[in-house]
Structures are given as C-alpha cells and as structure tokens.
C-alpha cells in the first residue's frame, strides 16, 4: 500500500480533531508500563474501532501515564463534556466497546466496570 | 512485556511524558550481523547524570503515582538475556536516546510482536508529537513520518477514527510486506 493509496482512502474526509470544548467526550487510556503490559494497546484500538464503526468524530481519544492503580489496569477514563470523570478498571476490548456504546454514546455510565472509590 | 513491540510502546511513552515533540523509532534487523537493534530518540526534557545513574534501579522513579519504575529494567533484562544490552544516553534539555540490542536468532529473544499496532497507537493518541518510524530488514525498509503524512493528507491530526482506521491498514500492510520480503 502506497502513501497515495492512503490518501485516496480518506479523500473527502475532513479529519480534523474537534476544537477544544467542542468534543462531546474525552476518553483517556492508561498507557504506563502497567497499562501496556495489561493490554492497553488493544483496548485503545477497540475504542477507536468502535467510534469509527459508529461514525463518531467529536470524541477525543488520548493516553495518560500510570494513575497508581496498576493492579486494575487497563484503566479507561471517560469524561463527558458536561459531566464528571468516570474511571473504568480491568478493561478488555470487549468491555470497552460496551463503555463506548453505553457511556460515550448513550450518556449512561457502566456501573459494573466502574472503579469503586477506595478500592 | 510479551514482545518487543510492547517495550517499544512503553519506552516511547516515557518520551511523551518527558515532553518530547519529536520522537524517532527505528528497528533494524540485520541477519548478517545477527543483530536486532531498536532505538528511540526524543527531544524531551532529558535526564540528569544522577537520574541516569539510577536508571536501572527498579526502585527509583521520578513519578509520584507509584514507587517503582520497571520499564527500562525490564527491557535491559530482556536484552541481556538475548545476548545484547541496553544503552541510554541523555542530557537535560536535549533529549534521550534509548538503544536496545538483541541477538537476532537468540532463543531467548522476545518476538517482535505487532510493531504496526505500537506505531499506530502512538500516532493516533499524540497528535501534537511528530513521529518518524523506520523498520529495516537487511536491504528492505519501511519508513513513515507523521509530518509528511499530515501534509499529504491535508490534516493536522491523524487521530480521527476514519483516518486512524486507514492509517492502521497502511502500517499493517507495509509491515506485512517487509516480513514477506525478508522471508524470500
């Protein structure tokens, strides 16, 4: 596959990232050593794949370092524009797809995967 | 860490946390010399001599969220077990270079893993960092530069899902070709 083929694949797209404040949601994947060793890379890929499949372009997906809860990695933090951050623990590609569908798109936190406070 | 691509991601994340705006990743597989080398160079904040001297101590870290720093010690161990070693050079304000060397056909060398997935993860989640990636296998090589991609695709960020998906195909396809070329 050549660079020109890549260009043709995305022709007609306006692939700019949403302006600050315009994104409906920010999704952060913990990518410290602990997160990476626990499978954060595949979790990240599942998030972007799920957003792509749903045609969603106003979500910012980014990474952060270790949050200090290494044993519960991979961690994913979801912060809706008008809401508080929710931390999800023990993420898998399958579980994070559910988080995207229910929380990022649907606006309802997935309580079952939530990192309980003090845990 | 199961494979070298995860180590590569881990070390590159150090560069990002060091505030780097330009990171180069290079993998060289040289069958004649029987060596696999990978190098990560960044223009981040760098390290002082004192920090450098304690680099391989797992119980030294500058981060506040946990008290151990395992990334580099794990990589050093993996490299040494495979007949190679780890070299880190750094200066405050100038950046850091991490180079790991492995015996290519050493029985204890971890597999390369999904390097395309690592490069992709870094590019799509760090739109403000410019990456240069080069993977050489003997005489064949695949190279990608995000600054060039952004110009060619007329965008300032490669993180949008549609674009990210296309980029993933591009990286996987070219990595696959490199593997095929080497197998011949």
CSV table of C-alpha atoms in Angstrom, one decimal:
chain,number,residue,atom,x,y,z
A,1,UNK,CA,0.0,0.0,0.0
A,2,UNK,CA,1.4,3.3,-1.1
A,3,UNK,CA,1.0,6.7,0.5
A,4,UNK,CA,-1.1,7.7,-2.4
A,5,UNK,CA,-3.5,4.8,-1.7
A,6,UNK,CA,-3.8,6.0,1.9
A,7,UNK,CA,-4.7,9.5,0.6
A,8,UNK,CA,-7.3,8.1,-1.7
A,9,UNK,CA,-8.8,6.1,1.2
A,10,UNK,CA,-9.5,9.2,3.2
A,11,UNK,CA,-10.3,11.5,0.3
A,12,UNK,CA,-13.3,13.7,1.1
A,13,UNK,CA,-13.0,13.3,4.8
A,14,UNK,CA,-12.4,16.4,6.9
A,15,UNK,CA,-10.4,14.7,9.5
A,16,UNK,CA,-9.6,17.5,12.0
A,17,UNK,CA,-9.8,16.9,15.7
A,18,UNK,CA,-12.7,18.6,17.4
A,19,UNK,CA,-11.9,22.1,18.7
A,20,UNK,CA,-11.4,22.4,22.4
A,21,UNK,CA,-14.7,22.4,24.2
A,22,UNK,CA,-16.5,21.0,21.1
A,23,UNK,CA,-15.8,17.4,21.8
A,24,UNK,CA,-18.8,15.6,23.4
A,25,UNK,CA,-16.4,13.4,25.4
A,26,UNK,CA,-12.7,12.7,26.2
A,27,UNK,CA,-11.6,9.2,26.5
A,28,UNK,CA,-8.2,8.5,28.1
A,29,UNK,CA,-6.4,5.2,28.1
A,30,UNK,CA,-3.8,4.5,30.8
A,31,UNK,CA,-0.6,3.7,29.0
A,32,UNK,CA,2.0,3.4,31.6
A,33,UNK,CA,4.2,0.3,31.8
A,34,UNK,CA,1.4,-1.3,33.9
A,35,UNK,CA,-1.3,-0.4,31.4
A,36,UNK,CA,0.7,-1.6,28.4
A,37,UNK,CA,1.6,-4.9,30.0
A,38,UNK,CA,-2.1,-5.5,30.8
A,39,UNK,CA,-3.3,-4.9,27.3
A,40,UNK,CA,-4.0,-1.1,27.0
A,41,UNK,CA,-2.9,-1.1,23.3
A,42,UNK,CA,-5.7,-3.5,22.3
A,43,UNK,CA,-8.2,-1.6,24.4
A,44,UNK,CA,-7.3,1.7,22.7
A,45,UNK,CA,-7.7,0.0,19.2
A,46,UNK,CA,-11.1,-1.2,20.2
A,47,UNK,CA,-12.2,2.3,21.3
A,48,UNK,CA,-11.2,3.9,18.0
A,49,UNK,CA,-12.6,1.0,16.0
A,50,UNK,CA,-16.0,1.3,17.8
A,51,UNK,CA,-16.0,5.1,17.2
A,52,UNK,CA,-15.2,4.6,13.6
A,53,UNK,CA,-17.9,2.0,13.1
A,54,UNK,CA,-20.4,4.4,14.6
A,55,UNK,CA,-19.2,7.4,12.5
A,56,UNK,CA,-18.4,9.4,15.7
A,57,UNK,CA,-15.9,12.2,15.1
A,58,UNK,CA,-16.4,14.5,18.2
A,59,UNK,CA,-14.7,12.4,20.8
A,60,UNK,CA,-11.0,13.0,21.8
A,61,UNK,CA,-9.1,9.8,22.5
A,62,UNK,CA,-5.8,10.2,24.2
A,63,UNK,CA,-3.4,8.5,26.6
A,64,UNK,CA,-2.0,9.1,30.1
A,65,UNK,CA,0.6,7.6,32.3
A,66,UNK,CA,0.2,5.5,35.4
A,67,UNK,CA,-2.6,6.5,37.7
A,68,UNK,CA,-1.3,4.4,40.6
A,69,UNK,CA,-3.9,1.6,40.4
A,70,UNK,CA,-1.7,-0.7,38.4
A,71,UNK,CA,-3.4,-3.9,39.5
A,72,UNK,CA,-6.6,-2.8,37.9
A,73,UNK,CA,-5.2,-1.8,34.5
A,74,UNK,CA,-6.1,-1.4,31.8
A,75,UNK,CA,-7.8,1.8,33.0
A,76,UNK,CA,-10.0,3.9,30.8
A,77,UNK,CA,-11.2,7.4,31.9
A,78,UNK,CA,-14.4,8.8,30.3
A,79,UNK,CA,-15.2,12.5,30.8
A,80,UNK,CA,-18.3,13.8,29.0
A,81,UNK,CA,-18.3,17.5,28.2
A,82,UNK,CA,-20.8,18.4,30.9
A,83,UNK,CA,-20.0,15.6,33.3
A,84,UNK,CA,-17.5,14.2,35.8
A,85,UNK,CA,-14.8,11.7,35.0
A,86,UNK,CA,-15.6,8.1,35.4
A,87,UNK,CA,-12.7,5.6,35.8
A,88,UNK,CA,-13.2,2.1,34.4
A,89,UNK,CA,-11.0,-0.7,35.5
A,90,UNK,CA,-9.9,-4.1,34.2
A,91,UNK,CA,-10.8,-3.1,30.7
A,92,UNK,CA,-10.8,-5.5,27.8
A,93,UNK,CA,-11.5,-4.8,24.1
A,94,UNK,CA,-15.0,-6.3,24.6
A,95,UNK,CA,-15.8,-4.3,27.7
A,96,UNK,CA,-14.6,-1.0,26.4
A,97,UNK,CA,-16.8,-1.4,23.3
A,98,UNK,CA,-19.7,-1.6,25.8
A,99,UNK,CA,-18.4,1.6,27.6
A,100,UNK,CA,-18.3,3.4,24.2
A,101,UNK,CA,-21.8,2.3,23.3
A,102,UNK,CA,-23.4,3.0,26.7
A,103,UNK,CA,-21.4,5.9,28.2
A,104,UNK,CA,-19.7,7.8,25.4
A,105,UNK,CA,-22.7,7.5,23.0
A,106,UNK,CA,-25.6,6.8,25.4
A,107,UNK,CA,-24.5,9.1,28.2
A,108,UNK,CA,-25.0,6.4,31.0
A,109,UNK,CA,-22.0,5.2,33.0
A,110,UNK,CA,-21.5,1.4,33.1
A,111,UNK,CA,-21.6,0.8,36.8
A,112,UNK,CA,-20.4,-2.8,36.6
A,113,UNK,CA,-16.9,-1.8,35.3
A,114,UNK,CA,-16.5,1.3,37.3
A,115,UNK,CA,-13.5,1.6,39.6
A,116,UNK,CA,-15.2,1.9,43.0
A,117,UNK,CA,-13.9,4.6,45.2
A,118,UNK,CA,-11.4,3.4,47.8
A,119,UNK,CA,-11.0,0.1,46.0
B,1,UNK,CA,6.1,-7.4,28.4
B,2,UNK,CA,5.3,-10.2,26.0
B,3,UNK,CA,7.1,-8.8,23.0
B,4,UNK,CA,9.4,-6.1,21.7
B,5,UNK,CA,6.6,-4.0,20.2
B,6,UNK,CA,5.2,-3.5,23.8
B,7,UNK,CA,8.6,-2.5,25.1
B,8,UNK,CA,8.9,0.0,22.2
B,9,UNK,CA,5.5,1.5,23.1
B,10,UNK,CA,6.5,1.6,26.8
B,11,UNK,CA,9.8,3.5,26.1
B,12,UNK,CA,8.1,5.9,23.6
B,13,UNK,CA,5.5,6.7,26.3
B,14,UNK,CA,8.5,7.8,28.5
B,15,UNK,CA,9.5,10.2,25.8
B,16,UNK,CA,6.0,11.6,25.6
B,17,UNK,CA,5.9,12.1,29.4
B,18,UNK,CA,9.3,13.8,29.0
B,19,UNK,CA,7.5,16.4,26.9
B,20,UNK,CA,9.0,15.4,23.6
B,21,UNK,CA,7.6,17.0,20.4
B,22,UNK,CA,9.6,14.8,18.1
B,23,UNK,CA,10.2,11.1,18.6
B,24,UNK,CA,12.0,8.7,16.2
B,25,UNK,CA,11.6,5.0,16.4
B,26,UNK,CA,14.0,2.7,14.5
B,27,UNK,CA,14.1,-1.1,14.2
B,28,UNK,CA,17.0,-2.7,12.4
B,29,UNK,CA,17.1,-6.4,11.8
B,30,UNK,CA,20.5,-7.4,10.4
B,31,UNK,CA,20.7,-11.1,9.5
B,32,UNK,CA,24.4,-10.9,8.5
B,33,UNK,CA,25.4,-9.4,11.8
B,34,UNK,CA,22.7,-11.5,13.6
B,35,UNK,CA,21.5,-8.4,15.4
B,36,UNK,CA,18.2,-6.8,16.2
B,37,UNK,CA,18.5,-3.2,17.3
B,38,UNK,CA,15.9,-0.8,18.2
B,39,UNK,CA,16.4,2.9,19.1
B,40,UNK,CA,14.1,5.5,20.4
B,41,UNK,CA,15.3,9.1,20.2
B,42,UNK,CA,13.4,12.1,21.6
B,43,UNK,CA,13.8,15.8,22.1
B,44,UNK,CA,12.2,15.6,25.6
B,45,UNK,CA,13.4,17.1,28.8
B,46,UNK,CA,16.3,14.6,29.2
B,47,UNK,CA,17.8,13.3,32.4
B,48,UNK,CA,20.5,14.5,34.8
B,49,UNK,CA,23.6,12.4,35.5
B,50,UNK,CA,22.1,11.4,38.8
B,51,UNK,CA,18.9,10.2,37.2
B,52,UNK,CA,20.8,8.3,34.5
B,53,UNK,CA,22.9,6.6,37.1
B,54,UNK,CA,19.8,5.2,38.9
B,55,UNK,CA,18.0,4.3,35.7
B,56,UNK,CA,18.3,0.6,36.1
B,57,UNK,CA,17.2,0.6,39.7
B,58,UNK,CA,13.6,-0.5,39.7
B,59,UNK,CA,13.0,1.3,43.0
B,60,UNK,CA,14.0,4.6,41.6
B,61,UNK,CA,11.3,6.7,39.8
B,62,UNK,CA,10.5,10.4,39.4
B,63,UNK,CA,6.8,9.7,39.2
B,64,UNK,CA,4.5,10.2,42.1
B,65,UNK,CA,1.8,7.6,41.4
B,66,UNK,CA,3.8,4.6,42.3
B,67,UNK,CA,7.2,3.8,43.8
B,68,UNK,CA,8.7,1.5,41.2
B,69,UNK,CA,9.9,2.1,37.6
B,70,UNK,CA,10.0,-1.2,35.8
B,71,UNK,CA,10.0,-0.2,32.1
B,72,UNK,CA,13.7,0.2,31.5
B,73,UNK,CA,14.9,-2.5,33.9
B,74,UNK,CA,12.6,-5.0,32.1
B,75,UNK,CA,13.9,-4.0,28.7
B,76,UNK,CA,17.5,-4.2,30.0
B,77,UNK,CA,16.9,-7.7,31.3
B,78,UNK,CA,15.2,-8.8,28.1
B,79,UNK,CA,18.1,-7.5,26.0
B,80,UNK,CA,20.8,-9.1,28.2
B,81,UNK,CA,19.0,-12.4,28.2
B,82,UNK,CA,19.1,-12.4,24.5
B,83,UNK,CA,22.9,-11.7,24.2
B,84,UNK,CA,22.5,-8.0,23.8
B,85,UNK,CA,22.3,-4.9,26.0
B,86,UNK,CA,20.8,-1.5,26.7
B,87,UNK,CA,22.4,1.9,26.2
B,88,UNK,CA,20.8,5.1,27.4
B,89,UNK,CA,22.2,8.5,26.6
B,90,UNK,CA,20.6,11.7,27.8
B,91,UNK,CA,21.3,15.3,28.7
B,92,UNK,CA,18.9,17.7,30.4
B,93,UNK,CA,17.2,19.9,27.9
B,94,UNK,CA,18.5,17.9,24.9
B,95,UNK,CA,16.6,14.7,24.9
B,96,UNK,CA,17.2,11.0,25.4
B,97,UNK,CA,18.2,8.1,23.3
B,98,UNK,CA,17.4,4.5,24.3
B,99,UNK,CA,19.0,1.8,22.3
B,100,UNK,CA,18.4,-1.9,22.9
B,101,UNK,CA,20.3,-4.7,21.1
B,102,UNK,CA,19.4,-8.4,20.9
B,103,UNK,CA,20.9,-11.4,19.3
B,104,UNK,CA,18.5,-11.8,16.3
B,105,UNK,CA,18.4,-15.6,16.4
B,106,UNK,CA,18.9,-15.9,20.1
B,107,UNK,CA,16.5,-18.4,21.6
B,108,UNK,CA,15.5,-16.0,24.4
B,109,UNK,CA,14.9,-13.0,22.2
B,110,UNK,CA,11.3,-11.9,22.6
B,111,UNK,CA,9.4,-11.9,19.3
B,112,UNK,CA,9.0,-8.5,17.6
B,113,UNK,CA,5.2,-8.5,18.1
B,114,UNK,CA,2.8,-6.2,16.4
B,115,UNK,CA,5.0,-3.2,15.7
B,116,UNK,CA,2.4,-1.6,13.4
B,117,UNK,CA,-0.1,-1.5,16.3
B,118,UNK,CA,2.5,0.2,18.5
B,119,UNK,CA,3.4,2.9,16.0
B,120,UNK,CA,-0.3,3.4,15.3
B,121,UNK,CA,-1.2,3.8,19.0
B,122,UNK,CA,1.4,6.4,19.4
B,123,UNK,CA,0.5,8.4,16.3
B,124,UNK,CA,-3.3,8.4,16.9
B,125,UNK,CA,-3.2,9.4,20.6
B,126,UNK,CA,-0.5,12.1,20.3
B,127,UNK,CA,-1.5,14.5,17.5
B,128,UNK,CA,1.0,17.1,18.6
B,129,UNK,CA,4.0,14.9,18.6
B,130,UNK,CA,5.8,14.2,15.3
B,131,UNK,CA,6.9,10.6,14.8
B,132,UNK,CA,9.5,9.2,12.5
B,133,UNK,CA,9.4,5.4,12.2
B,134,UNK,CA,11.8,3.3,10.2
B,135,UNK,CA,12.0,-0.5,10.1
B,136,UNK,CA,14.8,-2.1,8.2
B,137,UNK,CA,15.2,-5.8,7.5
B,138,UNK,CA,18.5,-6.4,5.7
B,139,UNK,CA,18.1,-4.4,2.4
B,140,UNK,CA,14.4,-3.7,2.7
B,141,UNK,CA,12.9,-0.9,4.7
B,142,UNK,CA,9.6,0.8,5.6
B,143,UNK,CA,9.6,4.4,6.7
B,144,UNK,CA,6.9,6.7,7.8
B,145,UNK,CA,6.9,10.3,9.0
B,146,UNK,CA,3.9,11.9,10.5
B,147,UNK,CA,4.8,15.4,9.4
B,148,UNK,CA,4.8,14.1,5.8
B,149,UNK,CA,1.6,12.2,6.3
B,150,UNK,CA,-0.2,15.3,7.6
B,151,UNK,CA,0.9,17.3,4.6
B,152,UNK,CA,-0.1,14.6,2.2
B,153,UNK,CA,-3.5,14.0,3.8
B,154,UNK,CA,-4.1,17.7,4.5
B,155,UNK,CA,-4.8,17.3,8.2
B,156,UNK,CA,-3.3,18.5,11.4
B,157,UNK,CA,-4.3,15.3,13.3
B,158,UNK,CA,-4.2,11.7,12.4
B,159,UNK,CA,-6.4,10.7,15.3
B,160,UNK,CA,-9.8,11.0,13.8
B,161,UNK,CA,-11.3,7.5,13.7
B,162,UNK,CA,-11.8,7.3,9.9
B,163,UNK,CA,-8.3,8.4,9.3
B,164,UNK,CA,-6.9,6.3,12.1
B,165,UNK,CA,-8.5,3.2,10.6
B,166,UNK,CA,-7.0,3.9,7.2
B,167,UNK,CA,-3.6,4.5,8.8
B,168,UNK,CA,-3.8,1.2,10.6
B,169,UNK,CA,-4.3,-0.6,7.3
B,170,UNK,CA,-1.4,1.3,5.8
B,171,UNK,CA,1.0,0.5,8.6
B,172,UNK,CA,-0.1,-3.2,8.9
B,173,UNK,CA,0.1,-3.6,5.1
B,174,UNK,CA,3.6,-2.2,4.8
B,175,UNK,CA,4.9,-4.1,7.9
B,176,UNK,CA,3.5,-7.3,6.3
B,177,UNK,CA,5.3,-6.6,3.0
B,178,UNK,CA,8.5,-6.1,4.9
B,179,UNK,CA,8.0,-9.5,6.5
B,180,UNK,CA,7.3,-11.1,3.1
B,181,UNK,CA,10.4,-9.5,1.6
B,182,UNK,CA,12.6,-10.9,4.4
B,183,UNK,CA,11.1,-14.4,4.1
B,184,UNK,CA,12.3,-14.6,0.4
